[in-house]
Amino acid sequence: MSERHHIIPVWFLVGLLLLTYGALIVASGIAEWRNQPPTVLANLHAPVWWGSLMVVLGAAYINAFRPRRSS
Amino acid sequence: MLVPERLVHLSSVDLAIIAIYFLAVLCIGFYLKRFAQSGEDFFLAGREMTAWVAGLSFLSANLGSLELLGWAGSSYQYGILAAHWYWIGAIPAMLFLGIVMMPFYYISRTHSVPGYLQLRYGKAASGLSAVSFGFMTILMSGVNMFAMAKVMQVVLGWNIHFSIWVSSLTVGIYVASGGLFSAIFNEVLQFFLIWFGALLIPILGLIEAGGWNGLVTRIQHNFPGQNFTHAWSTLGRFQDNPMGMHWTGIVFGLGAVISMGYWTTDFLVVQRVLSAKDLRSAKLAPIIGSFFKMAVPLIVILPGLIGLAVLPEKLVPESALQPGQHSYNDVLPLMLARYCGPGLMGLGVTALVAGFMAGMAGNVSAFATVWTYDIYRPFIRKAAADQHYVSMGRWCTIIGLFISIGTAYLAMGFASIMDYVQALFSFFIAPLFGTVLMGMLWKRATPLGGFLGLLAGTLTAIGIFVSMKIDHDLVAVFALSPLAKELAQDMYQALWSCLVCVLVTVVVSLATTPKPAAELSGLVYGFTVIPKEENVPLLRKPIFWAGVAVALFVILQIIFW
């Protein structure tokens, strides 16, 4: 993203944040699997699939944009 | 102030998600400080952003408190008519910025919109525009801050002073450290958070309502005789829609003036595009932003409509709030509480906080640039070293934030401050659009014409606003119908103000001496050589993607006609 300054790509940071948040949300969804919160459509277990989507996307961003040593 | 009981309770995982966010933005600010050493780095992020980064940041800077909560509340109040502020009220203007105006901004190498006015019209018009922009920006930033603190109080039960100080100091630290680099990086992060935090509401809401058709049926059942789900078919007469709006107000007031003014001359958003690494990226950035802007109603308008369909209680205006009731502005937090349990709730609240902070960061970084380059440098200290201006920019960020905090406390004293903010916006942005556009497209416009046109347009907007407040009968004169509500009044107010600006500019310019052609090079159509686009494939050409955006925009209007 930045040719002159060699800054870590912002997409890598996006990936890190998505991965971290996704993992926390999936863990929370699994923890509440049997003891569902009093929210509408809790039976759909949104935290598990939404958090998983974030983990996958975050991992893809990290892999694609991880900082590489410049030659 | 009436404070209902808190809407949601946060678990430890929610608090962890919010804390990680604050930590992340601060770390990014400290990391980027080393890269923001020169004026171009601090104020324009080194002019090396890609089209995608500039485009997402351009959009994110606009996703502040008014956007997320205000428009969700407006969609509960006015239905899908509120989506016009995302479609005709944004898309044509964003494409116009990218294709027509960006070459002039970019080629003139200006640091800001008032900077362009200085090159084109001289110090008088530039100074007027810089002062009014600075005033508006600080007030907007303060109102954003107050709105966020109030939401945190209502939604989470947080102390209002704690929210104001923690969020504003965080923004101050990261913007003062990394300048526009930091603001842009965080805006891109915020863009993703806002989408992931808010998109689940319409997904689950549509599942609960039984799809779009089920949603429409439920709204018709809950609100018989009212039309909340058609964007154009009710605009033939003022009395046929909940906004008291006529299609002329939407097309000419919103589409042709307010939105053109905001998206092409409000430096808060234009600054993001000026950070692009080359002209093609600068043209592409608003076009990329336009695709996402078209989709924002999914996370802002749709939750309001879902609220109309599924909420058991009827929400009321802020002014009519009774104990145990909720206002229109609470619709998004209510939907969040309805669908999101632990974890997702933290993500949703973080999305709201991110939206507020993105708006605030946009305001203070734009304020710092305009103060330093368009007020301090030309009027106070002309020839200082670059480092001096960077230092001024850092201090100005902090000072601007403290003034914003002051205006946030001031905003607490006014029950209807949000209405006034919308009006304030039309005072300064609508005439500015007339001045900038005339300057870019009409070589005969003179410095005195530009200055007097801008001044006359601003005074016209203020005059119409005040006269309609004093004598309500004048609403029928200026807004064409006594039924026009405040939003509709703002649209016509902006339209008159822009027309007066253009008229005065033309008359005065024809009576005064124009600038020599040599001084208009790079500033005016006909005297500017636009660099030929590099030989890139069709899929990388800005004009191609602008065409695709227009087609999608038309399809959306037909679907929701």
XYZ file of C-alpha atoms in Angstrom:
632
model
C 0.000 0.000 0.000
C 2.770 2.378 0.802
C 5.761 2.291 -1.526
C 7.780 5.137 -0.041
C 7.263 4.444 3.647
C 7.192 0.620 3.858
C 4.281 0.649 6.277
C 2.609 -2.624 7.300
C -0.364 -3.026 4.911
C -3.628 -1.923 6.475
C -5.238 -5.125 5.120
C -2.924 -7.186 7.325
C -4.161 -5.248 10.365
C -7.745 -5.768 9.219
C -7.032 -9.514 9.040
C -5.546 -9.562 12.557
C -8.556 -7.794 14.029
C -11.089 -9.975 12.190
C -9.277 -13.139 13.239
C -9.091 -12.079 16.887
C -12.712 -10.974 17.055
C -13.924 -13.984 15.096
C -12.143 -16.387 17.480
C -13.628 -14.654 20.538
C -17.130 -14.702 19.059
C -16.937 -18.376 18.001
C -15.680 -19.323 21.475
C -18.518 -17.371 23.035
C -21.038 -19.034 20.682
C -19.780 -22.521 21.562
C -19.852 -21.710 25.274
C -23.506 -20.683 25.089
C -24.562 -23.566 22.785
C -26.632 -25.335 25.456
C -27.500 -22.273 27.486
C -28.787 -19.916 24.829
C -29.102 -16.169 25.516
C -32.630 -14.682 25.580
C -32.328 -13.194 22.084
C -34.620 -13.723 19.094
C -33.471 -16.581 16.781
C -30.830 -17.698 19.286
C -31.478 -21.234 17.998
C -29.643 -20.282 14.783
C -26.364 -19.952 16.743
C -25.329 -16.853 14.821
C -22.117 -16.307 16.853
C -20.732 -19.633 15.634
C -21.225 -19.142 11.891
C -20.711 -15.385 11.869
C -17.560 -15.681 13.981
C -16.303 -18.522 11.749
C -16.780 -16.323 8.691
C -14.698 -13.628 10.369
C -11.968 -16.129 11.256
C -11.763 -17.412 7.677
C -11.720 -13.919 6.173
C -9.213 -12.691 8.758
C -6.887 -15.634 8.088
C -7.143 -15.034 4.332
C -6.219 -11.361 4.735
C -3.310 -12.180 7.020
C -1.989 -14.738 4.561
C -2.384 -12.487 1.529
C -1.005 -9.296 3.036
C 1.509 -10.384 5.657
C 4.549 -8.099 5.635
C 7.417 -9.530 3.626
C 11.055 -8.581 3.940
C 11.962 -6.210 1.135
C 14.991 -7.247 -0.900
C -32.899 14.864 30.318
C -35.083 11.768 30.381
C -32.994 8.617 30.603
C -34.723 5.267 30.108
C -33.269 2.142 31.650
C -30.250 0.756 29.811
C -31.084 -1.338 26.771
C -28.336 -3.938 26.934
C -25.915 -5.502 29.372
C -22.409 -6.399 28.363
C -20.675 -9.659 29.228
C -16.949 -10.037 29.822
C -16.339 -11.097 26.211
C -18.142 -7.954 24.994
C -15.971 -5.775 27.205
C -12.857 -7.569 25.937
C -13.866 -6.855 22.318
C -14.369 -3.147 23.076
C -11.082 -2.921 24.993
C -9.169 -4.628 22.160
C -10.546 -2.057 19.752
C -9.363 0.912 21.817
C -5.967 -0.726 22.275
C -5.668 -1.447 18.536
C -6.410 2.121 17.401
C -3.946 3.565 19.907
C -1.200 1.116 18.870
C -1.773 1.982 15.208
C -1.497 5.691 16.028
C 1.810 5.210 17.867
C 3.160 2.924 15.125
C 2.351 5.426 12.373
C 3.815 8.439 14.168
C 7.268 7.721 12.740
C 5.903 7.980 9.179
C 4.090 11.314 9.637
C 7.041 13.706 9.744
C 6.554 16.066 6.785
C 3.544 18.265 6.041
C 2.510 16.106 3.084
C 2.741 12.975 5.256
C 0.832 14.391 8.210
C -1.912 16.217 6.317
C -2.234 14.099 3.169
C -0.834 10.703 4.216
C 2.120 11.155 1.858
C -0.253 11.091 -1.132
C 0.465 7.387 -1.535
C -2.787 5.587 -0.715
C -4.217 3.070 -3.152
C -7.679 3.616 -4.640
C -9.198 0.991 -2.314
C -7.722 2.437 0.875
C -8.658 6.011 -0.106
C -12.122 4.860 -1.224
C -12.984 2.948 1.963
C -11.608 5.748 4.111
C -13.600 8.296 2.070
C -16.763 6.363 2.876
C -15.872 5.541 6.469
C -15.203 9.182 7.422
C -18.863 9.789 6.606
C -20.179 6.871 8.702
C -20.508 8.898 11.896
C -23.207 9.027 14.523
C -25.768 10.776 12.328
C -25.368 8.052 9.760
C -25.673 4.981 11.921
C -28.218 5.949 14.537
C -29.783 9.039 13.025
C -30.683 7.483 9.694
C -31.780 4.200 11.277
C -34.147 6.323 13.387
C -35.179 8.313 10.315
C -36.005 5.133 8.427
C -38.281 4.085 11.309
C -39.909 7.529 11.075
C -39.987 8.060 7.295
C -39.557 4.542 5.870
C -37.448 3.852 2.814
C -37.539 7.537 1.819
C -34.509 7.869 4.100
C -32.570 5.708 1.608
C -32.565 8.659 -0.800
C -29.765 10.151 1.297
C -27.659 7.113 0.300
C -28.751 6.824 -3.311
C -29.669 9.999 -5.193
C -28.236 11.932 -2.251
C -24.789 10.396 -2.710
C -24.127 8.274 -5.794
C -24.362 10.915 -8.591
C -22.248 13.303 -6.504
C -19.573 10.712 -5.710
C -19.285 9.778 -9.383
C -19.214 13.464 -10.372
C -16.382 14.024 -7.889
C -14.393 11.123 -9.298
C -14.865 11.778 -12.981
C -15.266 15.576 -13.307
C -13.878 17.380 -10.263
C -11.044 15.235 -8.984
C -8.707 16.061 -11.886
C -8.816 19.763 -10.909
C -8.263 19.118 -7.212
C -5.495 16.666 -7.924
C -3.648 18.567 -10.646
C -3.688 21.837 -8.674
C -1.863 19.923 -5.880
C -3.989 21.706 -3.306
C -3.990 20.569 0.314
C -7.651 21.403 0.832
C -10.849 22.764 -0.691
C -10.275 26.296 0.689
C -6.757 25.877 -0.726
C -8.285 25.397 -4.176
C -10.419 28.505 -3.659
C -7.295 30.489 -2.804
C -5.651 29.466 -6.071
C -8.804 30.150 -8.057
C -10.344 33.203 -6.354
C -7.762 34.523 -3.886
C -7.590 34.948 -0.129
C -11.024 36.483 0.534
C -13.135 33.555 -0.726
C -10.643 31.041 0.678
C -10.595 32.700 4.113
C -14.403 32.847 4.294
C -14.701 29.213 3.307
C -11.940 28.112 5.729
C -13.482 29.934 8.691
C -17.007 28.645 8.001
C -15.675 25.115 7.430
C -13.662 25.221 10.666
C -16.698 26.438 12.591
C -18.964 23.790 11.087
C -16.419 21.004 11.590
C -15.870 21.728 15.253
C -19.584 21.962 15.918
C -20.229 18.724 14.028
C -17.455 16.996 15.930
C -18.918 18.136 19.256
C -22.418 17.052 18.314
C -21.063 13.668 17.182
C -19.344 13.326 20.531
C -22.457 14.242 22.472
C -24.588 11.879 20.385
C -22.172 9.035 21.053
C -22.000 9.710 24.769
C -25.779 9.848 24.958
C -26.117 6.545 23.128
C -23.584 4.921 25.437
C -25.562 6.231 28.384
C -28.893 4.968 27.084
C -27.618 1.681 25.666
C -24.984 0.694 28.200
C -25.621 2.921 31.175
C -22.141 4.474 30.869
C -21.483 7.861 32.424
C -21.847 10.561 29.747
C -18.660 12.416 30.794
C -16.641 9.181 30.797
C -17.735 8.404 27.215
C -16.971 11.911 25.947
C -13.507 12.087 27.482
C -12.337 8.518 26.782
C -13.420 8.500 23.132
C -12.200 11.998 22.337
C -8.822 11.537 24.011
C -8.347 8.265 22.115
C -9.129 9.979 18.809
C -6.905 12.917 19.765
C -3.947 10.680 20.561
C -4.101 8.616 17.382
C -4.757 11.514 15.007
C -2.164 13.808 16.619
C 0.385 10.964 16.423
C -0.046 9.638 12.914
C -1.988 12.451 11.227
C -3.998 11.483 8.189
C -2.068 8.180 7.943
C -3.507 7.201 11.288
C -6.992 8.515 10.560
C -7.127 6.609 7.263
C -5.774 3.332 8.689
C -8.305 3.424 11.483
C -11.108 4.362 9.123
C -10.398 1.264 7.032
C -10.486 -0.896 10.194
C -13.668 0.856 11.244
C -15.223 0.158 7.859
C -14.855 -3.604 8.406
C -16.022 -3.413 12.018
C -19.111 -1.416 11.102
C -20.104 -3.947 8.437
C -19.400 -7.050 10.509
C -21.003 -5.519 13.585
C -24.168 -4.311 11.908
C -24.842 -6.657 8.985
C -26.156 -9.452 11.167
C -29.181 -7.339 12.181
C -30.756 -7.196 8.693
C -29.875 -10.849 8.038
C -31.592 -12.105 11.199
C -34.316 -9.471 10.897
C -35.284 -10.612 7.419
C -35.297 -14.227 8.582
C -37.647 -13.296 11.438
C -39.903 -11.137 9.251
C -40.179 -13.780 6.509
C -38.106 -12.081 3.819
C -38.812 -8.760 2.073
C -42.434 -9.658 1.264
C -43.087 -10.708 4.845
C -41.508 -7.462 6.039
C -43.788 -5.330 3.841
C -46.875 -7.282 4.945
C -46.007 -6.865 8.627
C -45.374 -3.110 8.255
C -48.722 -2.691 6.457
C -50.397 -4.630 9.261
C -48.734 -2.568 12.012
C -49.191 0.822 10.288
C -52.300 0.559 8.087
C -52.746 3.273 5.480
C -49.108 4.400 5.581
C -46.539 3.719 2.891
C -43.055 3.046 4.247
C -41.621 0.833 1.530
C -41.738 2.845 -1.709
C -38.999 5.307 -2.518
C -40.524 7.338 -5.379
C -44.181 6.505 -5.928
C -45.332 8.580 -2.920
C -43.354 11.699 -3.809
C -45.885 13.136 -6.259
C -47.662 15.066 -3.495
C -46.407 16.416 -0.139
C -49.285 14.790 1.770
C -48.735 11.281 0.410
C -45.569 10.462 2.363
C -44.491 10.642 6.013
C -41.741 13.192 5.270
C -43.960 15.869 3.701
C -41.569 15.821 0.752
C -42.055 16.401 -2.973
C -39.848 14.795 -5.619
C -38.469 18.205 -6.622
C -36.969 18.580 -3.151
C -35.304 15.177 -3.422
C -34.020 15.612 -6.985
C -32.999 19.282 -6.976
C -32.475 20.116 -3.296
C -30.890 16.839 -2.170
C -29.514 15.339 -5.387
C -28.348 18.474 -7.186
C -27.249 20.738 -4.328
C -26.874 19.235 -0.842
C -25.279 15.988 -1.908
C -23.162 17.562 -4.651
C -22.024 20.145 -2.116
C -21.217 17.604 0.571
C -19.482 14.932 -1.468
C -17.505 17.261 -3.734
C -16.581 20.210 -1.499
C -16.745 19.077 2.140
C -13.068 18.749 2.875
C -13.695 16.069 5.504
C -14.351 13.552 2.733
C -12.378 15.141 -0.132
C -9.178 15.042 1.980
C -9.288 11.233 1.927
C -9.336 11.153 -1.859
C -6.529 13.711 -2.138
C -4.322 11.179 -0.334
C -4.453 8.847 -3.371
C -1.139 7.963 -4.991
C -2.011 9.039 -8.553
C -4.820 10.600 -10.566
C -6.338 7.276 -11.620
C -6.528 6.133 -7.980
C -7.989 9.513 -6.971
C -10.701 9.129 -9.613
C -11.370 5.498 -8.678
C -11.572 6.083 -4.906
C -14.996 7.808 -4.829
C -16.277 5.349 -7.437
C -15.291 2.412 -5.202
C -16.903 4.263 -2.301
C -20.117 4.667 -4.305
C -20.669 0.895 -4.546
C -20.454 0.507 -0.772
C -22.524 3.637 -0.227
C -25.319 2.076 -2.265
C -25.176 -0.911 0.107
C -25.116 1.069 3.383
C -28.971 1.131 3.545
C -28.663 -2.609 4.272
C -27.158 -1.845 7.685
C -28.832 1.502 8.371
C -32.222 1.741 6.621
C -33.239 -1.917 6.719
C -32.918 -2.187 10.538
C -35.328 0.750 10.835
C -37.815 -0.966 8.532
C -37.394 -4.241 10.420
C -38.100 -2.284 13.602
C -41.405 -1.138 12.095
C -42.244 -4.761 11.334
C -41.167 -6.701 14.419
C -40.911 -4.414 17.444
C -43.893 -4.856 19.758
C -43.746 -1.225 20.941
C -44.192 1.960 18.894
C -41.179 4.270 19.041
C -41.795 8.010 19.482
C -39.971 11.274 18.697
C -37.346 12.392 21.230
C -39.517 15.371 22.159
C -42.504 13.161 23.095
C -40.569 10.575 25.107
C -42.331 9.273 28.252
C -40.899 6.946 30.935
C -40.701 3.377 29.629
C -40.784 4.451 25.983
C -38.004 4.513 23.419
C -37.296 7.111 20.743
C -36.773 6.652 16.997
C -33.017 7.005 17.543
C -33.036 3.914 19.764
C -34.128 1.616 16.953
C -30.633 0.365 16.047
C -29.602 -0.423 19.659
C -33.006 -2.072 20.191
C -32.463 -4.305 17.179
C -28.949 -5.077 18.392
C -30.331 -6.133 21.771
C -33.037 -8.204 20.015
C -30.689 -10.363 17.944
C -27.200 -10.223 19.453
C -26.050 -12.204 22.471
C -22.617 -12.102 24.150
C -19.763 -11.570 21.679
C -21.942 -10.280 18.874
C -23.239 -7.581 21.191
C -19.660 -6.464 21.893
C -18.971 -6.419 18.160
C -22.127 -4.373 17.519
C -21.307 -1.845 20.239
C -17.728 -1.646 18.920
C -19.169 -0.959 15.461
C -21.162 1.950 16.898
C -18.141 3.308 18.781
C -16.000 2.850 15.644
C -18.546 4.790 13.612
C -18.512 7.656 16.074
C -14.741 7.715 16.282
C -14.360 7.598 12.494
C -16.612 10.640 12.198
C -14.781 12.464 14.953
C -11.330 11.648 13.528
C -12.498 12.846 10.118
C -13.610 16.144 11.585
C -10.489 16.849 13.631
C -8.008 15.850 10.906
C -9.815 18.028 8.352
C -9.988 20.881 10.874
C -6.250 20.623 11.597
C -5.435 20.804 7.876
C -7.741 23.720 7.090
C -6.612 25.679 10.148
C -2.915 25.122 9.435
C -2.872 25.580 5.668
C -5.798 27.924 5.011
C -5.932 30.166 8.063
C -2.627 29.981 9.978
C -0.234 29.923 7.016
C -1.793 32.629 4.787
C -2.995 34.980 7.527
C -0.767 34.439 10.590
C 2.652 32.965 9.742
C 3.480 32.830 6.090
C 6.932 31.353 5.597
C 7.766 28.926 8.361
C 9.545 25.602 8.010
C 7.515 22.523 7.075
C 8.188 21.047 10.550
C 6.570 24.075 12.136
C 3.325 23.434 10.245
C 3.371 19.730 11.170
C 3.771 20.707 14.792
C 0.921 23.200 14.418
C -1.210 20.408 12.904
C -0.559 18.127 15.913
C -1.389 20.861 18.413
C -4.392 21.915 16.403
C -5.747 18.341 16.529
C -5.620 18.399 20.328
C -6.944 21.960 20.631
C -9.704 21.198 18.090
C -10.725 18.215 20.196
C -10.926 20.264 23.375
C -13.091 22.848 21.601
C -15.230 19.968 20.320
C -15.609 18.692 23.872
C -16.817 22.189 24.784
C -19.372 22.144 21.962
C -20.452 18.652 23.063
C -21.336 20.048 26.478
C -23.019 22.995 24.750
C -25.082 20.535 22.685
C -26.495 19.045 25.886
C -28.373 22.292 26.417
C -30.293 22.064 23.170
C -33.017 19.454 22.829
C -33.280 19.779 19.055
C -29.601 20.268 18.239
C -29.626 17.582 15.546
C -32.154 19.537 13.479
C -29.957 22.594 13.699
C -26.914 20.620 12.619
C -28.650 19.608 9.402
C -29.559 23.248 8.817
C -26.035 24.416 9.621
C -24.761 22.020 7.052
C -26.892 23.597 4.338
C -25.686 27.098 5.350
C -22.075 26.432 4.434
C -21.943 23.485 2.074
C -24.655 24.414 -0.464
C -23.201 27.814 -1.472
C -19.658 26.425 -1.393
C -20.622 23.916 -4.055
C -21.863 26.762 -6.289
C -18.613 28.665 -5.803
C -16.308 25.698 -6.447
C -18.284 24.482 -9.458
C -18.373 27.941 -11.077
C -14.655 28.271 -10.433
C -13.868 24.958 -12.098
C -16.186 25.198 -15.074
C -16.493 28.935 -15.875
C -13.303 30.759 -16.789
C -15.010 34.175 -16.529
C -15.699 33.829 -12.751
C -13.691 36.517 -10.951
C -12.228 36.678 -7.418
C -14.799 39.262 -6.300
C -17.620 37.299 -7.938
C -16.553 34.120 -6.137
C -16.281 35.822 -2.754
C -19.547 37.751 -2.964
C -21.392 34.731 -4.395
C -20.235 32.570 -1.471
C -21.143 35.244 1.053
C -24.567 35.903 -0.514
C -25.370 32.166 -0.674
C -24.449 31.652 2.980
C -26.473 34.677 4.099
C -29.444 33.522 1.996
C -29.470 30.094 3.674
C -29.231 31.626 7.149
C -31.900 34.211 6.279
C -34.363 31.618 4.972
C -33.752 29.366 7.981
C -34.340 32.175 10.482
C -37.377 33.567 8.651
C -39.059 30.131 8.510
C -38.452 29.710 12.258
C -39.933 33.141 13.013
C -42.910 32.917 10.670
C -44.099 29.392 9.845
C -46.235 30.729 6.968
C -42.991 31.308 5.045
C -42.432 27.526 4.896
C -45.061 27.438 2.141
C -43.116 30.135 0.253
C -39.583 28.779 0.518
C -40.269 25.017 0.770
C -43.262 25.159 -1.597
C -45.722 23.577 0.866
C -46.850 24.239 4.459
C -46.580 20.467 4.994
C -42.811 20.406 4.410
C -41.079 18.955 7.484
C -37.655 20.145 8.643
C -35.676 17.811 6.382
C -37.716 18.972 3.390
C -37.199 22.608 4.426
C -33.423 22.055 4.525
C -33.464 20.755 0.955
C -35.204 23.848 -0.443
C -33.124 26.158 1.749
C -29.993 24.644 0.209
C -31.410 24.938 -3.286
C -32.179 28.679 -2.915
C -28.820 29.337 -1.309
C -26.929 27.663 -4.168
C -29.014 29.469 -6.808
C -28.364 32.855 -5.180
C -24.654 32.036 -4.932
C -24.448 31.202 -8.635
C -26.527 34.225 -9.649
C -24.434 36.686 -7.622
C -21.207 35.094 -8.861
C -22.329 35.485 -12.478
C -23.570 39.080 -12.136
C -20.524 40.333 -10.186
C -18.094 38.440 -12.420
C -19.559 39.986 -15.564
C -19.083 43.418 -14.000
C -15.461 42.851 -12.886
C -12.184 42.005 -14.576
C -11.424 38.298 -14.993
C -8.094 36.724 -14.088
C -5.623 36.338 -16.946
C -5.708 32.951 -18.670
C -2.175 32.126 -17.527
C -3.321 32.182 -13.885
C -6.151 29.724 -14.564
C -3.985 26.881 -15.793
C -4.631 23.709 -13.813
C -7.678 25.241 -12.123
C -10.396 25.707 -14.743
C -11.932 23.542 -17.428
C -10.548 24.614 -20.814
C -7.250 25.845 -19.339
C -6.217 22.568 -17.809
C -4.521 19.742 -19.591
C -5.966 16.589 -18.032
C -3.288 13.893 -18.255
C -4.301 11.145 -20.672
C -5.223 7.979 -18.873
C -2.508 5.395 -18.987
C -3.248 2.574 -21.346
C -5.002 0.248 -18.904
C -7.521 -2.535 -19.573
C -11.224 -1.625 -19.514
C -11.716 -3.195 -16.079
C -9.210 -0.751 -14.555
C -10.693 2.386 -16.076
C -12.601 4.716 -13.689
C -15.177 5.611 -16.341
C -16.120 1.942 -16.815
C -16.799 1.450 -13.095
C -18.672 4.743 -12.935
C -20.951 3.350 -15.676
C -21.507 0.147 -13.694
C -22.345 2.210 -10.589
C -24.892 4.278 -12.563
C -26.538 1.090 -13.869
C -26.790 -0.392 -10.350
C -28.146 2.891 -9.014
C -30.902 2.940 -11.662
C -31.785 -0.709 -10.988
C -32.162 0.020 -7.242
C -34.514 2.932 -7.952
C -36.671 0.730 -10.176
C -36.783 -2.124 -7.630
C -37.861 0.150 -4.771
C -39.886 2.631 -6.865
